[in-house]
mmCIF file of C-alpha atoms in Angstrom:
data_model
loop_
_atom_site.group_PDB
_atom_site.id
_atom_site.type_symbol
_atom_site.label_atom_id
_atom_site.label_comp_id
_atom_site.label_asym_id
_atom_site.label_seq_id
_atom_site.Cartn_x
_atom_site.Cartn_y
_atom_site.Cartn_z
ATOM 1 C CA MET A 1 0.019 0.042 0.007
ATOM 2 C CA LYS A 2 1.356 3.441 -1.042
ATOM 3 C CA ILE A 3 -1.030 6.337 -0.443
ATOM 4 C CA SER A 4 -0.731 10.173 -0.112
ATOM 5 C CA CYS A 5 -3.420 12.495 1.399
ATOM 6 C CA LEU A 6 -3.809 15.806 3.205
ATOM 7 C CA GLN A 7 -3.200 15.989 6.985
ATOM 8 C CA GLU A 8 -6.529 17.835 7.646
ATOM 9 C CA ASN A 9 -8.509 15.255 5.633
ATOM 10 C CA LEU A 10 -6.975 12.310 7.417
ATOM 11 C CA ALA A 11 -7.379 13.948 10.822
ATOM 12 C CA LYS A 12 -11.054 14.587 10.178
ATOM 13 C CA GLY A 13 -11.597 10.937 8.899
ATOM 14 C CA LEU A 14 -9.862 9.580 12.020
ATOM 15 C CA ALA A 15 -12.050 11.733 14.222
ATOM 16 C CA THR A 16 -15.221 10.473 12.416
ATOM 17 C CA VAL A 17 -14.489 6.783 12.837
ATOM 18 C CA GLY A 18 -12.569 7.065 16.189
ATOM 19 C CA ARG A 19 -15.670 6.955 18.393
ATOM 20 C CA ALA A 20 -16.511 3.409 17.067
ATOM 21 C CA VAL A 21 -13.136 2.057 18.253
ATOM 22 C CA ALA A 22 -13.386 -0.440 21.033
ATOM 23 C CA THR A 23 -11.932 0.963 24.294
ATOM 24 C CA ARG A 24 -11.927 -2.333 26.361
ATOM 25 C CA SER A 25 -11.866 -5.472 24.227
ATOM 26 C CA THR A 26 -10.319 -8.906 24.452
ATOM 27 C CA LEU A 27 -9.570 -8.653 20.683
ATOM 28 C CA PRO A 28 -6.596 -6.285 20.138
ATOM 29 C CA VAL A 29 -7.553 -5.682 16.578
ATOM 30 C CA LEU A 30 -10.637 -3.824 17.721
ATOM 31 C CA SER A 31 -8.502 -1.104 19.061
ATOM 32 C CA ASN A 32 -7.246 -0.577 15.510
ATOM 33 C CA ILE A 33 -8.485 1.434 12.550
ATOM 34 C CA LEU A 34 -8.728 -0.351 9.112
ATOM 35 C CA MET A 35 -6.970 1.671 6.415
ATOM 36 C CA GLU A 36 -7.456 0.469 2.726
ATOM 37 C CA SER A 37 -7.383 1.820 -0.705
ATOM 38 C CA ASP A 38 -10.884 1.869 -2.266
ATOM 39 C CA ARG A 39 -11.283 3.123 -5.943
ATOM 40 C CA GLY A 40 -8.829 5.963 -5.740
ATOM 41 C CA ARG A 41 -9.819 6.950 -2.215
ATOM 42 C CA LEU A 42 -8.750 5.973 1.353
ATOM 43 C CA ARG A 43 -11.182 4.103 3.419
ATOM 44 C CA LEU A 44 -10.993 4.240 7.173
ATOM 45 C CA ALA A 45 -13.187 1.859 9.329
ATOM 46 C CA ALA A 46 -13.522 1.111 13.082
ATOM 47 C CA THR A 47 -15.986 -1.101 15.001
ATOM 48 C CA ASN A 48 -16.656 -2.348 18.545
ATOM 49 C CA LEU A 49 -18.959 -5.061 17.068
ATOM 50 C CA GLU A 50 -22.026 -2.987 18.153
ATOM 51 C CA ILE A 51 -21.337 0.048 15.880
ATOM 52 C CA GLY A 52 -19.174 0.300 12.898
ATOM 53 C CA ILE A 53 -18.237 3.465 11.043
ATOM 54 C CA SER A 54 -16.664 3.696 7.589
ATOM 55 C CA CYS A 55 -15.308 6.957 6.232
ATOM 56 C CA TRP A 56 -13.731 7.767 2.750
ATOM 57 C CA ILE A 57 -11.321 10.612 2.177
ATOM 58 C CA GLY A 58 -9.696 11.806 -1.035
ATOM 59 C CA ALA A 59 -6.225 10.393 -1.575
ATOM 60 C CA ARG A 60 -3.651 9.607 -4.316
ATOM 61 C CA VAL A 61 -3.230 5.886 -4.474
ATOM 62 C CA GLU A 62 -0.038 4.603 -5.989
ATOM 63 C CA GLU A 63 -0.181 1.134 -4.715
ATOM 64 C CA GLU A 64 -3.499 -0.731 -3.428
ATOM 65 C CA GLY A 65 -3.400 -2.344 -0.013
ATOM 66 C CA ARG A 66 -4.865 -2.511 3.516
ATOM 67 C CA THR A 67 -3.726 -2.753 7.093
ATOM 68 C CA THR A 68 -4.989 -2.034 10.638
ATOM 69 C CA VAL A 69 -3.230 0.542 12.853
ATOM 70 C CA PRO A 70 -3.585 1.283 16.562
ATOM 71 C CA ALA A 71 -6.327 4.025 16.568
ATOM 72 C CA ARG A 72 -5.130 6.186 19.496
ATOM 73 C CA LEU A 73 -1.518 6.421 18.494
ATOM 74 C CA LEU A 74 -2.357 7.008 14.821
ATOM 75 C CA THR A 75 -4.945 9.782 15.660
ATOM 76 C CA GLU A 76 -2.617 11.554 18.154
ATOM 77 C CA PHE A 77 0.278 11.451 15.794
ATOM 78 C CA VAL A 78 -1.638 12.707 12.695
ATOM 79 C CA ASN A 79 -3.252 15.544 14.926
ATOM 80 C CA SER A 80 0.357 16.618 15.853
ATOM 81 C CA LEU A 81 1.497 16.994 12.303
ATOM 82 C CA PRO A 82 1.531 20.327 10.322
ATOM 83 C CA SER A 83 -0.954 20.721 7.603
ATOM 84 C CA GLY A 84 0.246 19.454 4.314
ATOM 85 C CA GLN A 85 0.676 16.156 2.510
ATOM 86 C CA ILE A 86 1.138 12.819 4.363
ATOM 87 C CA ASP A 87 2.814 9.997 2.471
ATOM 88 C CA MET A 88 2.007 6.465 3.745
ATOM 89 C CA GLU A 89 3.645 3.229 2.830
ATOM 90 C CA LEU A 90 2.975 -0.253 4.177
ATOM 91 C CA ILE A 91 5.749 -2.801 4.770
ATOM 92 C CA GLU A 92 3.512 -5.892 4.360
ATOM 93 C CA ARG A 93 5.984 -8.381 5.730
ATOM 94 C CA THR A 94 5.978 -6.770 9.178
ATOM 95 C CA GLN A 95 2.632 -4.880 8.863
ATOM 96 C CA THR A 96 4.382 -1.644 9.630
ATOM 97 C CA LEU A 97 2.993 1.649 8.339
ATOM 98 C CA ASN A 98 5.553 4.299 7.447
ATOM 99 C CA LEU A 99 4.244 7.931 7.516
ATOM 100 C CA LYS A 100 6.087 11.020 6.355
ATOM 101 C CA CYS A 101 4.949 14.665 6.597
ATOM 102 C CA ALA A 102 7.165 17.637 6.267
ATOM 103 C CA ARG A 103 10.217 16.845 8.509
ATOM 104 C CA TYR A 104 8.367 14.326 10.583
ATOM 105 C CA GLU A 105 8.381 10.542 10.060
ATOM 106 C CA ALA A 106 7.025 7.602 12.020
ATOM 107 C CA ASN A 107 6.778 3.794 11.729
ATOM 108 C CA ILE A 108 3.570 2.404 13.307
ATOM 109 C CA LYS A 109 3.236 -1.422 13.781
ATOM 110 C CA GLY A 110 -0.131 -2.721 12.852
ATOM 111 C CA ILE A 111 -2.123 -6.064 12.869
ATOM 112 C CA ASP A 112 -3.021 -8.257 9.965
ATOM 113 C CA PRO A 113 -6.281 -6.867 8.377
ATOM 114 C CA ALA A 114 -7.521 -10.427 7.936
ATOM 115 C CA GLU A 115 -8.294 -10.379 11.677
ATOM 116 C CA PHE A 116 -10.422 -7.255 11.368
ATOM 117 C CA PRO A 117 -14.323 -7.896 11.469
ATOM 118 C CA ASP A 118 -16.244 -7.110 8.365
ATOM 119 C CA VAL A 119 -17.900 -3.624 8.538
ATOM 120 C CA PRO A 120 -20.681 -3.544 6.038
ATOM 121 C CA THR A 121 -21.078 -0.564 3.750
ATOM 122 C CA ALA A 122 -23.911 0.497 1.526
ATOM 123 C CA GLU A 123 -22.010 -0.622 -1.501
ATOM 124 C CA SER A 124 -21.028 -4.026 -0.083
ATOM 125 C CA LEU A 125 -24.805 -4.609 0.732
ATOM 126 C CA GLY A 126 -25.562 -3.798 -2.936
ATOM 127 C CA GLU A 127 -28.724 -1.965 -1.793
ATOM 128 C CA PRO A 128 -30.401 0.272 -4.374
ATOM 129 C CA GLY A 129 -30.609 3.318 -2.135
ATOM 130 C CA GLY A 130 -32.534 2.544 1.011
ATOM 131 C CA LEU A 131 -35.038 4.810 2.621
ATOM 132 C CA PRO A 132 -34.134 8.549 2.285
ATOM 133 C CA LEU A 133 -34.646 10.662 5.462
ATOM 134 C CA GLN A 134 -34.524 14.489 5.388
ATOM 135 C CA THR A 135 -31.330 15.196 7.350
ATOM 136 C CA GLU A 136 -32.278 18.247 9.339
ATOM 137 C CA THR A 137 -35.599 16.798 10.531
ATOM 138 C CA PHE A 138 -34.149 13.459 11.352
ATOM 139 C CA ARG A 139 -31.286 15.098 13.334
ATOM 140 C CA ARG A 140 -33.671 17.133 15.373
ATOM 141 C CA MET A 141 -35.782 14.131 16.063
ATOM 142 C CA ILE A 142 -32.675 12.232 17.297
ATOM 143 C CA GLU A 143 -31.736 15.131 19.750
ATOM 144 C CA ARG A 144 -35.348 14.995 21.130
ATOM 145 C CA VAL A 145 -35.088 11.336 22.217
ATOM 146 C CA VAL A 146 -31.586 9.888 22.684
ATOM 147 C CA PHE A 147 -31.285 11.525 26.131
ATOM 148 C CA ALA A 148 -34.219 9.489 27.474
ATOM 149 C CA ALA A 149 -32.752 6.094 26.582
ATOM 150 C CA ALA A 150 -31.309 3.993 29.453
ATOM 151 C CA THR A 151 -27.553 3.747 29.807
ATOM 152 C CA ASP A 152 -27.235 0.701 31.963
ATOM 153 C CA GLU A 153 -27.531 -2.615 30.363
ATOM 154 C CA SER A 154 -29.870 -4.292 32.859
ATOM 155 C CA ARG A 155 -32.734 -3.950 30.414
ATOM 156 C CA PRO A 156 -31.025 -3.903 26.990
ATOM 157 C CA ILE A 157 -34.316 -3.049 25.171
ATOM 158 C CA LEU A 158 -34.313 0.323 26.972
ATOM 159 C CA THR A 159 -30.871 1.263 25.718
ATOM 160 C CA GLY A 160 -32.478 1.444 22.182
ATOM 161 C CA VAL A 161 -34.829 3.939 20.442
ATOM 162 C CA LEU A 162 -37.983 2.616 18.865
ATOM 163 C CA ALA A 163 -38.238 3.800 15.239
ATOM 164 C CA GLN A 164 -41.730 3.371 13.776
ATOM 165 C CA PHE A 165 -42.000 4.140 10.065
ATOM 166 C CA TYR A 166 -45.275 4.769 8.225
ATOM 167 C CA GLN A 167 -46.378 6.416 5.027
ATOM 168 C CA GLY A 168 -44.421 9.673 4.890
ATOM 169 C CA GLY A 169 -43.586 9.845 8.542
ATOM 170 C CA LEU A 170 -41.461 8.501 11.474
ATOM 171 C CA THR A 171 -42.023 8.245 15.191
ATOM 172 C CA LEU A 172 -39.079 7.812 17.606
ATOM 173 C CA ALA A 173 -39.517 6.798 21.207
ATOM 174 C CA ALA A 174 -37.062 6.280 24.116
ATOM 175 C CA ALA A 175 -37.492 5.524 27.762
ATOM 176 C CA ASP A 176 -35.375 4.545 30.745
ATOM 177 C CA GLY A 177 -37.988 3.780 33.454
ATOM 178 C CA PHE A 178 -37.946 7.300 34.857
ATOM 179 C CA ARG A 179 -38.833 9.296 31.747
ATOM 180 C CA LEU A 180 -40.237 8.774 28.212
ATOM 181 C CA SER A 181 -39.597 10.952 25.154
ATOM 182 C CA VAL A 182 -41.561 10.610 21.897
ATOM 183 C CA THR A 183 -41.337 12.740 18.788
ATOM 184 C CA SER A 184 -42.897 12.424 15.343
ATOM 185 C CA ALA A 185 -42.294 14.105 11.988
ATOM 186 C CA ASP A 186 -42.664 13.838 8.264
ATOM 187 C CA VAL A 187 -39.221 12.818 7.116
ATOM 188 C CA GLY A 188 -40.302 12.172 3.484
ATOM 189 C CA ALA A 189 -40.291 8.339 3.938
ATOM 190 C CA GLU A 190 -42.091 6.559 1.124
ATOM 191 C CA LEU A 191 -43.426 3.268 2.602
ATOM 192 C CA ASP A 192 -46.265 1.025 1.514
ATOM 193 C CA GLU A 193 -46.492 -0.554 5.031
ATOM 194 C CA THR A 194 -45.616 0.330 8.606
ATOM 195 C CA ALA A 195 -42.397 -1.128 10.019
ATOM 196 C CA LYS A 196 -40.532 -0.774 13.321
ATOM 197 C CA ILE A 197 -37.032 -1.489 14.506
ATOM 198 C CA ILE A 198 -35.094 -0.793 17.715
ATOM 199 C CA ILE A 199 -31.816 1.149 17.125
ATOM 200 C CA PRO A 200 -29.221 1.582 19.916
ATOM 201 C CA ALA A 201 -29.371 5.057 21.166
ATOM 202 C CA ARG A 202 -25.566 5.316 21.127
ATOM 203 C CA ALA A 203 -25.667 4.650 17.324
ATOM 204 C CA LEU A 204 -28.171 7.481 16.769
ATOM 205 C CA ALA A 205 -26.019 9.812 18.936
ATOM 206 C CA GLU A 206 -23.052 9.017 16.843
ATOM 207 C CA LEU A 207 -25.037 9.520 13.683
ATOM 208 C CA ASN A 208 -26.011 12.928 14.906
ATOM 209 C CA ARG A 209 -22.411 13.755 15.640
ATOM 210 C CA ILE A 210 -21.028 12.749 12.201
ATOM 211 C CA SER A 211 -23.897 14.158 10.109
ATOM 212 C CA GLY A 212 -23.447 17.883 11.080
ATOM 213 C CA ASP A 213 -22.519 18.943 7.589
ATOM 214 C CA GLN A 214 -24.639 16.406 5.661
ATOM 215 C CA GLU A 215 -26.962 18.223 3.169
ATOM 216 C CA GLU A 216 -28.217 15.257 1.140
ATOM 217 C CA PRO A 217 -30.858 13.001 2.758
ATOM 218 C CA ILE A 218 -29.563 10.245 4.979
ATOM 219 C CA GLN A 219 -30.245 6.746 3.491
ATOM 220 C CA LEU A 220 -31.524 4.125 5.990
ATOM 221 C CA ILE A 221 -30.900 0.528 5.045
ATOM 222 C CA VAL A 222 -31.921 -2.548 7.036
ATOM 223 C CA THR A 223 -29.646 -5.465 6.128
ATOM 224 C CA PRO A 224 -31.094 -8.447 4.361
ATOM 225 C CA THR A 225 -30.703 -10.486 7.666
ATOM 226 C CA ARG A 226 -32.750 -7.775 9.415
ATOM 227 C CA ASN A 227 -30.341 -7.679 12.368
ATOM 228 C CA GLN A 228 -28.359 -4.527 11.435
ATOM 229 C CA VAL A 229 -29.312 -1.014 10.273
ATOM 230 C CA LEU A 230 -26.986 1.041 8.033
ATOM 231 C CA PHE A 231 -27.052 4.839 7.614
ATOM 232 C CA HIS A 232 -25.467 6.096 4.385
ATOM 233 C CA LEU A 233 -24.102 9.654 4.243
ATOM 234 C CA THR A 234 -22.139 11.358 1.441
ATOM 235 C CA ASN A 235 -18.674 10.053 2.604
ATOM 236 C CA THR A 236 -19.491 8.061 5.600
ATOM 237 C CA ASP A 237 -21.484 4.808 6.499
ATOM 238 C CA LEU A 238 -22.591 3.951 10.014
ATOM 239 C CA VAL A 239 -23.800 0.457 10.767
ATOM 240 C CA ALA A 240 -25.350 -0.753 14.054
ATOM 241 C CA GLN A 241 -26.647 -4.033 15.476
ATOM 242 C CA LEU A 242 -30.447 -3.861 15.992
ATOM 243 C CA ILE A 243 -31.837 -4.625 19.385
ATOM 244 C CA GLU A 244 -34.224 -7.611 19.415
ATOM 245 C CA GLY A 245 -37.325 -7.750 21.590
ATOM 246 C CA ASN A 246 -40.578 -5.879 22.226
ATOM 247 C CA PHE A 247 -40.456 -2.245 23.174
ATOM 248 C CA PRO A 248 -42.833 -1.308 26.001
ATOM 249 C CA ASP A 249 -46.224 0.259 24.812
ATOM 250 C CA TYR A 250 -45.279 3.897 25.377
ATOM 251 C CA LYS A 251 -48.793 5.149 24.600
ATOM 252 C CA GLN A 252 -50.045 3.635 27.856
ATOM 253 C CA ILE A 253 -47.504 5.759 29.778
ATOM 254 C CA ILE A 254 -48.529 9.213 28.424
ATOM 255 C CA PRO A 255 -51.264 10.634 30.724
ATOM 256 C CA LYS A 256 -54.536 11.488 28.784
ATOM 257 C CA THR A 257 -55.640 14.202 31.236
ATOM 258 C CA TYR A 258 -54.221 16.863 33.623
ATOM 259 C CA ASN A 259 -55.463 18.869 36.661
ATOM 260 C CA THR A 260 -52.916 21.704 36.253
ATOM 261 C CA ARG A 261 -51.269 23.167 33.110
ATOM 262 C CA ALA A 262 -48.680 25.839 33.310
ATOM 263 C CA VAL A 263 -47.274 27.634 30.256
ATOM 264 C CA VAL A 264 -43.962 29.468 30.662
ATOM 265 C CA ASN A 265 -41.117 30.920 28.577
ATOM 266 C CA THR A 266 -38.854 27.967 27.731
ATOM 267 C CA GLN A 267 -35.505 29.781 28.112
ATOM 268 C CA GLU A 268 -36.542 31.437 31.450
ATOM 269 C CA LEU A 269 -37.585 28.021 32.849
ATOM 270 C CA LEU A 270 -34.428 26.393 31.635
ATOM 271 C CA LYS A 271 -32.304 29.067 33.253
ATOM 272 C CA ALA A 272 -34.290 28.705 36.578
ATOM 273 C CA VAL A 273 -33.887 24.943 36.539
ATOM 274 C CA LYS A 274 -30.111 25.255 35.835
ATOM 275 C CA VAL A 275 -29.732 27.685 38.692
ATOM 276 C CA ALA A 276 -31.726 25.371 41.024
ATOM 277 C CA PHE A 277 -29.540 22.441 39.830
ATOM 278 C CA LEU A 278 -26.409 24.191 41.427
ATOM 279 C CA PHE A 279 -28.052 23.543 44.852
ATOM 280 C CA ALA A 280 -29.932 20.346 44.023
ATOM 281 C CA ARG A 281 -26.957 18.235 42.758
ATOM 282 C CA ASP A 282 -25.929 17.521 46.371
ATOM 283 C CA ALA A 283 -29.514 16.583 47.221
ATOM 284 C CA ALA A 284 -30.351 13.853 44.667
ATOM 285 C CA ASN A 285 -30.993 16.491 41.965
ATOM 286 C CA ILE A 286 -34.472 17.243 43.558
ATOM 287 C CA ILE A 287 -35.973 20.653 42.587
ATOM 288 C CA ARG A 288 -39.436 21.584 43.740
ATOM 289 C CA PHE A 289 -42.155 23.303 41.616
ATOM 290 C CA GLN A 290 -45.001 25.315 43.110
ATOM 291 C CA ILE A 291 -47.559 26.191 40.497
ATOM 292 C CA LEU A 292 -50.089 28.903 41.518
ATOM 293 C CA PRO A 293 -53.088 30.001 39.366
ATOM 294 C CA GLY A 294 -53.402 33.761 38.682
ATOM 295 C CA THR A 295 -56.042 36.065 39.943
ATOM 296 C CA GLU A 296 -57.762 39.049 38.312
ATOM 297 C CA LEU A 297 -54.963 41.254 39.532
ATOM 298 C CA SER A 298 -51.842 39.047 39.161
ATOM 299 C CA PRO A 299 -50.632 36.528 36.645
ATOM 300 C CA GLY A 300 -50.110 32.917 37.493
ATOM 301 C CA GLN A 301 -46.730 31.853 38.981
ATOM 302 C CA MET A 302 -44.253 28.969 38.829
ATOM 303 C CA ILE A 303 -41.817 28.939 41.781
ATOM 304 C CA VAL A 304 -38.716 26.768 41.238
ATOM 305 C CA ALA A 305 -36.814 26.013 44.406
ATOM 306 C CA ALA A 306 -33.863 23.730 45.528
ATOM 307 C CA THR A 307 -32.305 23.085 48.923
ATOM 308 C CA SER A 308 -28.929 21.704 49.898
ATOM 309 C CA ALA A 309 -28.495 20.815 53.546
ATOM 310 C CA GLU A 310 -24.799 21.647 53.307
ATOM 311 C CA PHE A 311 -24.756 24.692 51.009
ATOM 312 C CA GLY A 312 -28.052 26.588 51.232
ATOM 313 C CA ASP A 313 -31.047 27.065 49.082
ATOM 314 C CA ASN A 314 -32.405 28.974 46.030
ATOM 315 C CA VAL A 315 -35.876 30.205 44.768
ATOM 316 C CA SER A 316 -36.752 31.534 41.364
ATOM 317 C CA GLU A 317 -40.143 32.939 40.396
ATOM 318 C CA LEU A 318 -41.460 32.857 36.862
ATOM 319 C CA ASP A 319 -44.699 34.364 35.375
ATOM 320 C CA ALA A 320 -46.875 31.512 34.077
ATOM 321 C CA THR A 321 -50.246 31.100 32.342
ATOM 322 C CA VAL A 322 -51.860 28.537 34.747
ATOM 323 C CA THR A 323 -55.105 26.635 34.195
ATOM 324 C CA GLY A 324 -56.394 24.328 36.930
ATOM 325 C CA ASP A 325 -55.515 23.794 40.536
ATOM 326 C CA LYS A 326 -52.447 24.871 42.463
ATOM 327 C CA ILE A 327 -49.859 22.030 42.967
ATOM 328 C CA GLU A 328 -46.461 21.307 44.503
ATOM 329 C CA ILE A 329 -44.451 18.706 42.704
ATOM 330 C CA ALA A 330 -40.754 17.761 42.576
ATOM 331 C CA PHE A 331 -38.592 16.516 39.649
ATOM 332 C CA ASN A 332 -34.997 15.518 38.841
ATOM 333 C CA ALA A 333 -33.270 18.677 37.606
ATOM 334 C CA ARG A 334 -31.196 16.803 35.048
ATOM 335 C CA TYR A 335 -34.163 15.358 33.334
ATOM 336 C CA LEU A 336 -35.728 18.786 32.985
ATOM 337 C CA ILE A 337 -32.546 20.284 31.684
ATOM 338 C CA ASP A 338 -32.340 17.502 29.029
ATOM 339 C CA VAL A 339 -35.843 18.058 27.670
ATOM 340 C CA LEU A 340 -35.929 21.876 27.936
ATOM 341 C CA SER A 341 -32.729 22.124 25.934
ATOM 342 C CA VAL A 342 -34.311 20.400 22.876
ATOM 343 C CA VAL A 343 -37.906 21.682 23.005
ATOM 344 C CA GLY A 344 -37.233 24.248 20.331
ATOM 345 C CA THR A 345 -40.214 26.500 20.922
ATOM 346 C CA THR A 346 -40.497 29.816 22.670
ATOM 347 C CA GLU A 347 -43.003 28.480 25.294
ATOM 348 C CA VAL A 348 -43.384 25.195 26.990
ATOM 349 C CA ALA A 349 -46.229 23.597 28.874
ATOM 350 C CA LEU A 350 -45.867 21.528 32.065
ATOM 351 C CA GLU A 351 -49.022 19.396 32.693
ATOM 352 C CA THR A 352 -49.474 17.754 36.080
ATOM 353 C CA SER A 353 -52.256 15.900 38.062
ATOM 354 C CA THR A 354 -50.978 15.040 41.484
ATOM 355 C CA PRO A 355 -47.578 15.307 43.257
ATOM 356 C CA SER A 356 -47.052 11.488 42.704
ATOM 357 C CA SER A 357 -48.289 11.430 39.036
ATOM 358 C CA PRO A 358 -46.025 11.795 36.068
ATOM 359 C CA GLY A 359 -45.408 15.349 34.699
ATOM 360 C CA VAL A 360 -45.809 16.010 30.974
ATOM 361 C CA VAL A 361 -43.644 18.514 29.053
ATOM 362 C CA ARG A 362 -45.001 19.695 25.706
ATOM 363 C CA PRO A 363 -43.753 22.432 23.275
ATOM 364 C CA VAL A 364 -46.523 25.168 22.856
ATOM 365 C CA GLY A 365 -47.409 25.384 19.205
ATOM 366 C CA GLY A 366 -46.202 21.879 18.291
ATOM 367 C CA ASP A 367 -47.861 18.525 18.758
ATOM 368 C CA ASP A 368 -44.832 16.569 17.489
ATOM 369 C CA PHE A 369 -43.035 16.130 20.743
ATOM 370 C CA VAL A 370 -43.870 15.062 24.275
ATOM 371 C CA CYS A 371 -41.774 14.041 27.285
ATOM 372 C CA VAL A 372 -43.187 12.276 30.389
ATOM 373 C CA ILE A 373 -41.149 12.567 33.622
ATOM 374 C CA MET A 374 -41.755 10.722 36.812
ATOM 375 C CA PRO A 375 -41.962 12.938 39.910
ATOM 376 C CA MET A 376 -39.568 12.687 42.891
ATOM 377 C CA HIS A 377 -40.867 12.105 46.438
ATOM 378 C CA ILE A 378 -40.923 15.225 48.657
ATOM 379 C CA SER A 379 -40.287 14.543 52.332
ATOM 380 C CA ARG A 380 -42.367 16.861 54.421
#
């Protein structure tokens, strides 16, 4: 293998695939990045067996070839180089990659690429094109649900995001036992029938990270064996193992009615919750809400408070349009920060029934998003 490319292109490509590199694995080759010539370009690939990312960068290929190189060392070395051309040559007998850039030179020992697991690409699957999803809409949907997926593996199904496709549209839902987030949108999906799959939340978070400058629609392809999903971007493919099992019926979790509804400015509420969190983080993240209906002379109020036995307390008052009864209820501050950061509307509604019933957060002026949060117990 004898290939030349620009330092900035290689650094960007390594950053794209780097997050799929296995950090703790019994297979040493999973700590490596696959480098191979591919039709006049350089393909980089990494996998941890759950997620695989392939990325193609422009290069001048003098001799075809492939190898795998330690990801961390290669990335740190390339990032340290000055901008300009990097010349790479593989000594196949010892699987050593020689790199030269300006007045820098290194020899990095690799592992035989035959040991590297296969990372499917859209081209290798031979798929005609997959299901096109409007990039901006799909990315906004991902932001609205991935935070609600579980991070511990005790219930693997909850570490995934349920994706339900139907004619023209898509619904994503994620839950971790303490909160539920559901969003729907028209993503331009042309389907004759409904279909649903469970995608690892981590894979969707990675897709969101690497698709920031993607302008063309993202192509979604479910592999013929129906155990993997592949997202095809302009110069990048991300593949992930689908999660098997039945996702909980989330529609049963969303309350149908409420006794109190408070509408407030989203940014003002987010700021009040962030300030309260400074005191709440030493007290199980508990922040209290007191919602008071208005009178003829004064508007309704939402009072946000937090208390730390060690450091003190904090109270913020917000004007709110309140319908229904007054209520005092407590929530986990982190959960509210997560949802208020992605609501995307000027005003947000908080719907509650009793101090021990779930609270519902909805954007005002949009019915495409809902987040249900379990309250926290307030000791009197």
